[in-house]
Short mmCIF file of C-alpha atoms and ligand atoms in Angstrom, two decimals:
data_model
loop_
_atom_site.label_atom_id
_atom_site.label_comp_id
_atom_site.label_asym_id
_atom_site.label_seq_id
_atom_site.Cartn_x
_atom_site.Cartn_y
_atom_site.Cartn_z
CA TRP A 22 130.49 -1.45 239.94
CA SER A 23 131.18 -4.73 241.68
CA SER A 24 127.50 -5.49 242.15
CA THR A 25 126.17 -8.90 241.18
CA ASN A 26 122.66 -7.56 240.72
CA PHE A 27 122.80 -6.22 237.20
CA PRO A 28 120.28 -7.65 234.72
CA TRP A 29 123.15 -9.31 232.81
CA THR A 30 124.97 -10.79 235.83
CA LYS A 31 123.66 -14.34 235.46
CA GLU A 32 124.39 -14.56 231.77
CA LEU A 33 127.77 -12.92 232.32
CA GLU A 34 128.83 -15.48 234.88
CA ALA A 35 127.51 -18.40 232.85
CA LYS A 36 129.33 -17.27 229.69
CA ASN A 37 132.54 -16.58 231.61
CA ARG A 38 132.45 -20.21 232.74
CA ASN A 39 131.10 -21.94 229.67
CA LYS A 40 132.58 -19.94 226.82
CA PHE A 41 135.86 -18.79 228.32
CA GLY A 42 136.43 -21.57 230.84
CA ASN A 43 137.10 -19.15 233.72
CA ARG A 44 135.98 -19.98 237.23
CA SER A 45 135.82 -16.39 238.42
CA PHE A 46 136.73 -12.84 237.51
CA ARG A 47 140.12 -11.26 237.99
CA PRO A 48 140.46 -7.91 239.78
CA ASN A 49 138.46 -5.16 238.05
CA GLN A 50 137.11 -7.37 235.25
CA ARG A 51 133.57 -7.50 236.63
CA GLU A 52 133.68 -3.78 237.47
CA VAL A 53 134.81 -2.78 233.98
CA ILE A 54 132.21 -5.03 232.36
CA ASN A 55 129.41 -3.61 234.50
CA ALA A 56 130.48 -0.05 233.74
CA THR A 57 130.64 -0.55 229.98
CA MET A 58 127.46 -2.65 229.91
CA SER A 59 125.71 0.25 231.68
CA GLY A 60 126.53 2.42 228.66
CA ASN A 61 129.46 4.42 230.06
CA ASP A 62 132.69 5.35 228.37
CA VAL A 63 135.42 3.55 230.29
CA PHE A 64 139.20 3.90 230.50
CA VAL A 65 141.03 0.84 231.82
CA LEU A 66 144.62 0.75 233.00
CA MET A 67 145.46 -2.86 233.74
CA PRO A 68 148.86 -4.56 233.70
CA THR A 69 149.77 -6.97 230.94
CA GLY A 70 148.21 -10.31 231.69
CA GLY A 71 145.51 -8.72 233.86
CA GLY A 72 142.80 -9.98 231.50
CA LYS A 73 141.76 -6.92 229.49
CA SER A 74 140.42 -8.88 226.52
CA LEU A 75 137.68 -10.50 228.58
CA THR A 76 136.34 -7.06 229.57
CA TYR A 77 135.11 -6.49 226.03
CA GLN A 78 134.78 -10.02 224.68
CA LEU A 79 132.22 -11.03 227.30
CA PRO A 80 130.13 -7.84 226.85
CA ALA A 81 130.31 -8.40 223.08
CA LEU A 82 128.84 -11.83 223.58
CA ILE A 83 125.96 -10.76 225.77
CA SER A 84 125.11 -7.54 223.91
CA GLU A 85 122.95 -7.10 220.84
CA GLY A 86 124.87 -6.03 217.75
CA LEU A 87 128.53 -5.69 216.84
CA THR A 88 131.57 -4.72 218.92
CA LEU A 89 134.23 -2.86 216.97
CA VAL A 90 137.77 -3.43 218.27
CA VAL A 91 140.64 -1.22 217.15
CA CYS A 92 143.94 -3.00 217.64
CA PRO A 93 147.40 -1.88 216.50
CA LEU A 94 148.83 -5.12 215.12
CA VAL A 95 147.42 -7.61 212.64
CA SER A 96 149.33 -10.40 214.43
CA LEU A 97 147.54 -9.58 217.69
CA ILE A 98 144.21 -9.47 215.85
CA GLN A 99 144.77 -12.86 214.24
CA ASP A 100 145.70 -14.34 217.57
CA GLN A 101 142.57 -12.99 219.26
CA ILE A 102 140.36 -14.26 216.45
CA MET A 103 141.93 -17.71 216.62
CA HIS A 104 141.12 -17.86 220.34
CA LEU A 105 137.60 -16.58 219.85
CA SER A 106 136.86 -19.06 217.10
CA GLN A 107 138.16 -21.90 219.31
CA ALA A 108 135.46 -20.82 221.77
CA ASN A 109 132.88 -20.65 218.95
CA ILE A 110 132.55 -16.89 219.20
CA PRO A 111 131.92 -15.34 215.76
CA ALA A 112 134.65 -12.76 215.22
CA THR A 113 136.38 -11.44 212.12
CA TYR A 114 138.74 -8.73 210.94
CA LEU A 115 139.19 -6.46 207.96
CA SER A 116 142.63 -5.63 206.73
CA ALA A 117 144.02 -3.74 203.77
CA SER A 118 145.94 -6.83 202.64
CA MET A 119 142.73 -8.81 201.99
CA GLU A 120 141.45 -9.37 198.47
CA TRP A 121 138.38 -7.26 197.66
CA PRO A 122 135.97 -10.23 197.23
CA GLU A 123 137.00 -11.53 200.65
CA GLN A 124 136.42 -8.11 202.19
CA GLN A 125 133.00 -7.90 200.55
CA GLU A 126 132.01 -11.28 201.90
CA ILE A 127 133.00 -10.21 205.41
CA LEU A 128 131.13 -6.92 205.03
CA ARG A 129 128.00 -8.87 204.02
CA GLY A 130 128.40 -11.11 207.05
CA LEU A 131 128.75 -8.05 209.25
CA MET A 132 125.64 -6.41 207.79
CA SER A 133 123.59 -9.51 208.47
CA CYS A 134 124.82 -9.50 212.08
CA HIS A 135 126.64 -12.79 211.65
CA TYR A 136 129.60 -11.61 213.76
CA LYS A 137 129.78 -10.38 217.34
CA LEU A 138 133.23 -8.80 217.04
CA LEU A 139 135.01 -6.96 214.25
CA TYR A 140 138.73 -6.21 214.65
CA VAL A 141 140.40 -3.49 212.59
CA THR A 142 143.67 -1.60 212.61
CA PRO A 143 143.44 2.21 213.10
CA GLU A 144 144.72 2.67 209.54
CA LYS A 145 141.69 0.78 208.26
CA ILE A 146 139.34 3.18 210.07
CA ALA A 147 141.15 6.13 208.53
CA LYS A 148 141.15 4.80 204.97
CA SER A 149 138.22 2.51 204.28
CA ASN A 150 134.99 4.04 202.96
CA SER A 151 133.23 0.70 202.93
CA LEU A 152 134.00 0.24 206.63
CA THR A 153 132.74 3.75 207.43
CA GLY A 154 129.55 3.01 205.47
CA LEU A 155 129.06 -0.25 207.34
CA LEU A 156 129.54 1.39 210.75
CA ASP A 157 127.11 4.20 209.82
CA ASN A 158 124.51 1.63 208.83
CA LEU A 159 124.95 -0.49 211.92
CA TYR A 160 124.84 2.59 214.15
CA SER A 161 121.66 3.96 212.61
CA GLN A 162 120.00 0.58 213.17
CA GLY A 163 121.21 0.48 216.78
CA HIS A 164 123.53 -2.42 216.02
CA LEU A 165 126.89 -0.90 216.94
CA SER A 166 127.01 -2.00 220.54
CA ARG A 167 130.50 -0.99 221.68
CA ILE A 168 133.79 0.50 220.42
CA VAL A 169 136.98 -0.84 221.97
CA ILE A 170 140.33 0.90 221.62
CA ASP A 171 142.97 -1.66 222.55
CA GLU A 172 146.49 -0.44 223.43
CA ALA A 173 144.95 3.01 223.84
CA HIS A 174 148.26 4.62 224.87
CA CYS A 175 149.12 4.63 221.12
CA VAL A 176 146.78 7.65 220.93
CA SER A 177 149.16 9.79 222.94
CA GLN A 178 152.32 11.43 221.71
CA TRP A 179 153.62 10.99 225.26
CA GLY A 180 153.18 7.25 225.09
CA HIS A 181 156.03 5.09 223.84
CA ASP A 182 154.13 3.67 220.86
CA PHE A 183 152.51 6.71 219.28
CA ARG A 184 150.58 5.92 216.08
CA PRO A 185 149.27 8.88 214.06
CA ASP A 186 146.12 7.02 212.99
CA TYR A 187 145.27 6.35 216.64
CA LYS A 188 145.21 10.10 217.22
CA ASN A 189 142.29 10.42 214.80
CA LEU A 190 140.14 7.82 216.51
CA GLY A 191 138.26 10.66 218.23
CA VAL A 192 136.16 10.66 215.07
CA LEU A 193 134.49 7.45 216.32
CA LYS A 194 132.95 9.19 219.34
CA GLN A 195 131.94 12.13 217.15
CA ASN A 196 130.21 9.91 214.60
CA PHE A 197 128.72 7.42 217.05
CA PRO A 198 128.09 9.42 220.22
CA LYS A 199 125.64 6.94 221.71
CA THR A 200 127.95 3.94 221.45
CA PRO A 201 130.03 3.39 224.60
CA VAL A 202 133.81 3.43 224.14
CA LEU A 203 136.12 1.19 226.12
CA ALA A 204 139.79 2.25 226.06
CA LEU A 205 142.31 -0.33 227.30
CA THR A 206 146.00 -0.05 228.03
CA ALA A 207 148.73 -1.49 230.19
CA THR A 208 151.01 1.52 230.01
CA ALA A 209 149.74 4.96 230.80
CA THR A 210 151.09 7.64 233.06
CA ALA A 211 148.63 10.30 234.26
CA ARG A 212 149.66 12.51 231.38
CA VAL A 213 149.14 9.81 228.75
CA LYS A 214 145.77 8.99 230.24
CA GLU A 215 144.64 12.63 230.00
CA ASP A 216 145.84 12.78 226.43
CA VAL A 217 143.99 9.59 225.46
CA VAL A 218 140.77 10.63 227.16
CA GLN A 219 140.85 13.99 225.41
CA ALA A 220 141.78 12.70 221.96
CA LEU A 221 139.07 10.02 222.06
CA GLY A 222 136.48 12.49 223.37
CA LEU A 223 135.71 10.51 226.52
CA ALA A 224 134.88 13.53 228.68
CA ASN A 225 132.94 11.75 231.43
CA CYS A 226 134.55 8.35 231.31
CA ILE A 227 134.88 6.04 234.28
CA VAL A 228 138.50 5.19 235.03
CA PHE A 229 139.71 1.87 236.40
CA ARG A 230 143.33 1.87 237.42
CA GLN A 231 144.86 -1.28 238.73
CA SER A 232 148.07 -1.67 240.63
CA PHE A 233 151.02 -2.72 238.53
CA ASN A 234 152.38 -4.80 241.34
CA ARG A 235 152.64 -8.43 240.23
CA PRO A 236 152.67 -10.43 243.46
CA ASN A 237 153.21 -13.73 241.64
CA LEU A 238 156.54 -12.58 240.17
CA ARG A 239 159.82 -12.66 242.00
CA TYR A 240 162.65 -10.45 240.80
CA LEU A 241 166.29 -11.46 240.77
CA LEU A 242 169.14 -9.42 239.34
CA ARG A 243 172.54 -10.79 238.56
CA PRO A 244 175.52 -9.16 236.88
CA LYS A 245 176.22 -10.46 233.40
CA THR A 246 179.36 -12.58 233.41
CA LYS A 247 180.85 -15.16 231.09
CA LYS A 248 179.15 -17.83 233.16
CA CYS A 249 175.63 -16.56 232.76
CA LEU A 250 174.55 -19.29 230.34
CA GLU A 251 175.54 -21.92 232.89
CA ASP A 252 173.70 -19.91 235.49
CA ILE A 253 170.52 -19.81 233.36
CA ASP A 254 170.74 -23.57 232.83
CA ASN A 255 171.07 -24.11 236.59
CA PHE A 256 168.34 -21.66 237.40
CA ILE A 257 165.87 -23.32 235.04
CA ARG A 258 166.76 -26.78 236.28
CA THR A 259 166.38 -25.85 239.91
CA ASN A 260 163.33 -23.63 239.71
CA HIS A 261 161.37 -24.10 236.50
CA PHE A 262 162.39 -27.32 234.86
CA LYS A 263 160.12 -28.17 231.89
CA GLU A 264 158.11 -25.00 232.47
CA CYS A 265 157.70 -22.31 229.83
CA GLY A 266 159.99 -19.35 229.58
CA ILE A 267 161.25 -16.55 227.41
CA ILE A 268 164.86 -15.51 227.32
CA TYR A 269 165.33 -12.06 225.86
CA CYS A 270 168.62 -11.40 224.10
CA LEU A 271 170.10 -8.25 222.68
CA SER A 272 170.84 -9.46 219.18
CA ARG A 273 169.53 -12.06 216.76
CA MET A 274 172.85 -13.83 216.88
CA ASP A 275 172.69 -13.99 220.67
CA CYS A 276 169.22 -15.56 220.41
CA GLU A 277 170.59 -18.34 218.23
CA LYS A 278 173.70 -18.86 220.36
CA VAL A 279 171.80 -18.98 223.66
CA ALA A 280 169.20 -21.33 222.17
CA GLU A 281 171.87 -23.67 220.88
CA LYS A 282 173.74 -23.74 224.16
CA LEU A 283 170.61 -24.48 226.18
CA ARG A 284 169.61 -27.17 223.70
CA GLU A 285 172.97 -28.81 224.32
CA CYS A 286 172.15 -28.69 228.03
CA GLY A 287 169.01 -30.72 227.35
CA HIS A 288 166.28 -28.05 227.28
CA SER A 289 163.66 -27.91 224.54
CA VAL A 290 164.35 -24.48 223.16
CA SER A 291 164.15 -22.44 219.99
CA HIS A 292 165.12 -18.96 218.87
CA TYR A 293 162.55 -16.51 217.50
CA HIS A 294 163.39 -13.21 215.84
CA GLY A 295 162.62 -10.77 213.04
CA SER A 296 164.95 -12.11 210.36
CA MET A 297 163.64 -15.66 210.54
CA ASP A 298 161.99 -17.19 207.53
CA PRO A 299 158.17 -16.84 207.98
CA VAL A 300 157.82 -20.61 207.55
CA ASP A 301 160.30 -21.25 210.37
CA ARG A 302 158.57 -18.69 212.53
CA THR A 303 155.18 -20.35 212.05
CA ARG A 304 156.78 -23.71 212.84
CA VAL A 305 158.17 -22.36 216.12
CA GLN A 306 154.80 -20.82 216.99
CA LYS A 307 153.09 -24.15 216.42
CA GLN A 308 155.65 -26.07 218.45
CA TRP A 309 155.32 -23.53 221.25
CA SER A 310 151.54 -23.70 221.31
CA LYS A 311 151.66 -27.51 221.37
CA ASP A 312 154.14 -27.43 224.27
CA LYS A 313 156.85 -29.04 222.15
CA ILE A 314 159.17 -26.17 223.02
CA ASN A 315 159.51 -24.84 226.55
CA ILE A 316 161.88 -21.99 226.04
CA ILE A 317 162.03 -19.26 223.43
CA CYS A 318 165.08 -17.03 222.95
CA ALA A 319 163.91 -13.80 221.38
CA THR A 320 165.02 -10.24 220.78
CA VAL A 321 163.32 -7.54 222.83
CA ALA A 322 162.57 -5.58 219.70
CA PHE A 323 160.57 -8.29 218.02
CA GLY A 324 156.85 -8.40 218.83
CA MET A 325 155.74 -11.77 220.07
CA GLY A 326 152.02 -11.30 220.04
CA ASN A 327 151.46 -14.74 218.62
CA LEU A 328 153.47 -16.49 221.27
CA ILE A 329 152.65 -14.83 224.51
CA PHE A 330 148.98 -15.58 224.42
CA GLN A 331 149.21 -19.27 224.08
CA THR A 332 150.80 -20.47 227.24
CA SER A 333 152.12 -19.22 230.51
CA VAL A 334 155.61 -17.81 230.61
CA CYS A 335 157.49 -18.50 233.76
CA ILE A 336 160.96 -17.11 233.34
CA THR A 337 162.04 -13.85 231.85
CA SER A 338 165.77 -13.70 231.64
CA ILE A 339 167.31 -10.73 229.97
CA VAL A 340 170.77 -11.15 228.65
CA GLY A 341 172.42 -7.77 228.27
CA CYS A 342 170.50 -4.53 228.71
CA PRO A 343 167.58 -5.22 231.02
CA MET A 344 164.23 -4.08 229.72
CA LEU A 345 161.91 -3.98 232.68
CA MET A 346 158.76 -3.95 230.60
CA GLU A 347 159.55 -7.43 229.38
CA CYS A 348 159.09 -8.80 232.89
CA GLY A 349 155.39 -8.16 232.38
CA ARG A 350 155.29 -11.16 230.08
CA ALA A 351 156.05 -13.60 232.88
CA GLY A 352 153.34 -15.25 234.96
CA ARG A 353 150.38 -14.07 232.93
CA ASP A 354 148.42 -17.06 234.18
CA GLY A 355 148.80 -15.85 237.78
CA LEU A 356 151.10 -18.73 238.80
CA PRO A 357 154.39 -18.05 240.61
CA SER A 358 157.04 -16.99 238.11
CA SER A 359 160.54 -15.60 238.13
CA CYS A 360 162.11 -12.63 236.40
CA LEU A 361 165.81 -13.10 236.21
CA LEU A 362 167.77 -10.14 234.87
CA TYR A 363 171.38 -10.30 233.82
CA TYR A 364 172.66 -6.78 233.60
CA GLN A 365 175.61 -4.84 232.42
CA TYR A 366 176.12 -1.09 232.47
CA SER A 367 173.27 0.57 230.65
CA ASP A 368 170.66 3.28 230.97
CA TYR A 369 169.04 1.34 233.73
CA VAL A 370 172.16 1.51 235.89
CA SER A 371 170.42 3.01 238.88
CA TYR A 372 167.92 0.13 238.92
CA CYS A 373 170.51 -2.58 238.48
CA GLU A 374 173.17 -1.09 240.67
CA ASN A 375 170.75 -0.37 243.42
CA ASP A 376 171.42 -3.31 245.68
CA VAL A 377 169.36 -1.94 248.54
CA ASP A 378 165.83 -0.89 247.59
CA CYS A 379 162.94 -3.22 246.92
CA ARG A 380 162.86 -4.09 243.19
CA ARG A 381 159.08 -3.83 243.15
CA LEU A 382 159.26 -0.32 244.59
CA LEU A 383 161.76 0.69 241.91
CA GLN A 384 159.64 -0.75 239.11
CA LEU A 385 156.38 0.70 240.36
CA ILE A 386 157.96 4.16 240.67
CA HIS A 387 158.50 3.84 236.94
CA PHE A 388 154.71 3.58 236.49
CA GLY A 389 154.09 6.46 238.89
CA GLU A 390 152.78 4.13 241.61
CA MET A 391 153.71 4.25 245.29
CA PHE A 392 154.45 0.93 246.92
CA ASP A 393 155.11 -0.07 250.51
CA PRO A 394 158.21 -2.32 250.31
CA SER A 395 157.03 -4.40 253.26
CA ARG A 396 154.40 -5.81 250.86
CA CYS A 397 157.16 -7.34 248.75
CA ALA A 398 157.41 -10.07 251.38
CA LYS A 399 160.98 -10.94 250.38
CA THR A 400 160.19 -11.77 246.79
CA CYS A 401 163.06 -9.81 245.31
CA ASP A 402 166.79 -10.23 245.79
CA ASN A 403 167.21 -6.92 247.63
CA CYS A 404 164.46 -7.61 250.16
CA LEU A 405 166.02 -10.98 250.79
CA LYS A 406 169.19 -9.28 252.07
CA GLU A 407 169.68 -8.47 255.73
CA LEU A 408 170.60 -4.76 255.84
CA THR A 409 171.27 -2.38 258.68
CA TRP A 410 170.01 1.13 258.11
CA VAL A 411 171.78 4.32 259.10
CA GLU A 412 169.90 7.60 259.11
CA LYS A 413 171.39 10.78 257.62
CA ASP A 414 170.08 14.22 256.79
CA VAL A 415 170.18 14.72 253.02
CA THR A 416 168.26 17.99 252.73
CA ASN A 417 171.25 19.88 251.42
CA ILE A 418 172.09 17.25 248.83
CA ALA A 419 168.50 17.21 247.60
CA ARG A 420 168.46 20.99 247.35
CA GLN A 421 171.73 21.07 245.42
CA MET A 422 170.51 18.48 242.95
CA VAL A 423 167.37 20.49 242.24
CA GLU A 424 169.51 23.62 241.81
CA LEU A 425 171.75 21.78 239.41
CA VAL A 426 168.79 20.70 237.29
CA THR A 427 167.78 24.38 237.04
CA MET A 428 171.34 25.58 236.34
CA THR A 429 171.75 23.13 233.47
CA GLY A 430 168.60 24.34 231.78
CA GLN A 431 166.31 21.42 232.71
CA SER A 432 167.25 19.61 229.55
CA HIS A 433 169.53 16.78 230.64
CA SER A 434 169.04 13.26 231.88
CA SER A 435 169.24 12.36 235.55
CA SER A 436 172.42 10.38 234.91
CA HIS A 437 174.03 13.50 233.41
CA ILE A 438 173.00 15.61 236.41
CA LEU A 439 174.44 12.96 238.71
CA GLU A 440 177.70 12.91 236.77
CA VAL A 441 178.05 16.68 237.08
CA TYR A 442 177.11 16.59 240.75
CA ARG A 443 179.71 13.93 241.51
CA GLY A 444 182.36 15.90 239.63
CA SER A 445 182.76 13.92 236.40
CA VAL A 446 185.02 15.51 233.78
CA SER A 447 183.74 13.30 230.98
CA GLN A 448 183.76 14.62 227.43
CA ASN A 449 180.07 15.30 227.50
CA VAL A 450 180.26 17.21 230.79
CA LYS A 451 183.09 19.33 229.41
CA LYS A 452 181.34 19.89 226.09
CA GLN A 453 178.34 21.34 227.89
CA ARG A 454 180.74 23.34 230.12
CA HIS A 455 179.07 21.86 233.12
CA ASP A 456 182.47 21.33 234.77
CA ALA A 457 182.53 25.10 235.27
CA LEU A 458 179.31 25.19 237.30
CA PRO A 459 179.63 26.07 241.00
CA LEU A 460 177.90 22.82 241.98
CA HIS A 461 180.14 20.67 239.79
CA GLY A 462 181.61 18.09 242.11
CA ALA A 463 179.58 19.27 245.11
CA GLY A 464 178.55 15.65 245.65
CA LYS A 465 181.91 14.00 245.07
CA HIS A 466 181.85 12.53 248.56
CA LEU A 467 178.70 10.59 247.70
CA ALA A 468 178.70 7.01 246.45
CA LYS A 469 177.19 6.74 242.99
CA GLY A 470 174.35 4.50 244.14
CA ASP A 471 173.41 6.79 247.04
CA ALA A 472 173.38 9.88 244.80
CA ALA A 473 171.15 8.04 242.33
CA ARG A 474 168.78 7.04 245.13
CA ILE A 475 168.39 10.61 246.34
CA MET A 476 167.68 11.72 242.77
CA ARG A 477 165.14 8.93 242.39
CA HIS A 478 163.46 9.99 245.59
CA LEU A 479 163.09 13.52 244.22
CA VAL A 480 161.33 12.00 241.23
CA THR A 481 159.04 9.83 243.37
CA GLU A 482 158.07 12.85 245.41
CA GLY A 483 157.15 14.73 242.24
CA ILE A 484 159.81 17.43 242.78
CA LEU A 485 161.61 16.45 239.60
CA ILE A 486 159.93 14.96 236.56
CA GLU A 487 161.49 12.66 234.02
CA ASP A 488 160.37 13.15 230.44
CA VAL A 489 159.82 9.55 229.47
CA LYS A 490 159.08 10.58 225.89
CA LYS A 491 162.71 11.49 225.28
CA ILE A 492 165.04 8.58 224.81
CA ASP A 493 167.52 10.06 227.28
CA ARG A 494 164.71 10.92 229.70
CA HIS A 495 165.30 14.61 230.42
CA ILE A 496 164.72 15.57 233.98
CA PHE A 497 163.09 18.87 234.88
CA LEU A 498 161.50 20.67 237.78
CA SER A 499 157.91 20.10 238.71
CA GLU A 500 155.88 23.22 237.92
CA ASN A 501 154.45 23.12 241.38
CA ASP A 502 156.62 25.60 243.31
CA LEU A 503 154.51 25.15 246.39
CA LEU A 504 155.28 21.45 246.33
CA LEU A 505 158.96 22.29 246.19
CA VAL A 506 158.76 24.66 249.15
CA LEU A 507 156.72 22.15 251.13
CA PHE A 508 159.13 19.38 250.27
CA PHE A 509 162.14 21.23 251.63
CA LEU A 510 160.14 22.29 254.67
CA TYR A 511 159.19 18.68 255.17
CA LEU A 512 162.79 17.60 254.77
CA GLY A 513 163.91 20.24 257.26
CA ILE A 514 161.38 19.25 259.89
CA HIS A 515 161.65 15.53 259.46
CA LEU A 516 165.37 15.45 259.14
CA PHE A 517 165.64 11.78 259.58
CA LEU A 518 162.36 10.54 258.29
CA ILE A 519 163.28 10.23 254.64
CA CYS A 520 166.76 9.03 255.32
CA TYR A 521 165.86 5.52 256.29
CA LEU A 522 165.60 4.95 252.57
CA LEU A 523 169.15 6.05 252.03
CA PHE A 524 172.67 5.07 252.93
CA ASN A 525 173.02 1.51 253.96
CA GLU A 526 175.95 0.33 255.97
CA LYS A 527 176.90 -3.12 254.99
P1 ADP B 622 145.93 -8.58 228.82
O1 ADP B 622 145.27 -8.24 227.50
O2 ADP B 622 145.45 -7.74 229.94
O3 ADP B 622 147.43 -8.62 228.73
P2 ADP B 622 144.68 -11.10 228.39
O4 ADP B 622 143.32 -10.59 228.13
O5 ADP B 622 145.48 -11.55 227.22
O6 ADP B 622 145.52 -10.04 229.21
O7 ADP B 622 144.60 -12.27 229.46
C1 ADP B 622 145.76 -12.93 229.91
C2 ADP B 622 145.46 -14.37 230.23
O8 ADP B 622 144.61 -14.41 231.36
C3 ADP B 622 144.77 -15.10 229.12
O9 ADP B 622 145.35 -16.36 229.00
C4 ADP B 622 143.33 -15.21 229.60
O10 ADP B 622 142.69 -16.35 229.11
C5 ADP B 622 143.51 -15.29 231.10
N1 ADP B 622 142.34 -14.77 231.84
C6 ADP B 622 141.69 -13.61 231.64
N2 ADP B 622 140.69 -13.48 232.52
C7 ADP B 622 140.69 -14.58 233.28
C8 ADP B 622 139.89 -15.04 234.39
N3 ADP B 622 138.89 -14.33 234.88
N4 ADP B 622 140.22 -16.24 234.93
C9 ADP B 622 141.24 -16.98 234.46
N5 ADP B 622 142.01 -16.62 233.43
C10 ADP B 622 141.76 -15.43 232.84
#
């Protein structure tokens, strides 16, 4: 699919330069475009900032007819349309909040092929008869050139953003079987992908899966102390002065406090959160897009669709509970950026407390991707450390952990299993009567971090599976018994092979 000999290649390259101002394509963009332009259904898994929008906006421009884009948020839609209209690309959207005359005018424009792209929310597809009528008409005239499902993981109940109306989008393939579908997402495990492909009816789709490694990001973790605001100030001054950044805070009040403090230190900064007056929010958006503000302090919960598209974000600092996904917002322009995480005890303890393994490796495990830590090239705090490795056989520990998962009914989180294994007598352990299990405390000699790393390794190897759908991420046994047998055989034979990952002596 990387060929430059397709009939549309010349026009594609010209429009990429002239309309979008890009000098070249990013990884997989050309391939995805060629596959969808050839009439295939395509599923694209590309990290945030990878450039997914271009993979349908360029085809929309060089294809006859209309491209329908299903997008979950009106704020994202408005942002896309603003960008497209700046590039003189005719795009519009239909939303339930529009007055009827306005909707009719847009529908007329769509019928007369005035627009190249139409954005809608999934709810609109489910509810609007006039939209269904329009799509039927366009399709029968051969003018429905492509259907794009943005944030396609919302289709799956296993994904973290399930939307019931996304589930019904399979009706599009049923009604318009000849129109190619392009499903895009930045977050899909193998299971979510299968679910999406099935629900959308994309039986023979071509799949593009891109590594989630972000080589232009460096990862630094620091414990949250009373001095962390000073530390942020210093960090910005030394590494990213006058560059753009987001600082994620846990609460709205924190956002305001952090913003105020950094303002006092001479940074141009504003807070941005859900309970702000809409007028203030628009003002901040405008200031941000005009580079009048460098730093935004925001809550993790609040969507920032309008902000993240407009300029590069260079620092992601997380005050309080670290949310790894948020790091994806940094360095979307491909330039070197930093992700600075201030952590305190939280669900992500094993990530934060792990002061040995490559941060990239730990993050990519989360996305089900294997990663050779030597490729990190010392761009995370752990790889920057000089460590001496000691090898130990951990077969028995691994076996006991798996047994414990079975004994406890495969319905508890990995941190609970680790607590039981290390002999905790916490209220929760007692309540479940797990202090009475024969393996309770069997791992009391193990350091917490080492026990967590062995558990993590069992997950990476596919022996244990974490149910990411559940908030407390239940851990259970892989159904593949053969894999289990092979794994222990492998451990037995290569006693020391796996252990280089474990037990550091500092
Ligand atoms: P995604 O939807 O995958 O998160 P976007 O489509 O929003 O990513 O693209 C992220 C940024 O990358 C945007 O600012 C976009 O203009 C830019 N971009 C996309 N493709 C290219 C390219 N080929 N060359 C340069 N910049 C690009």
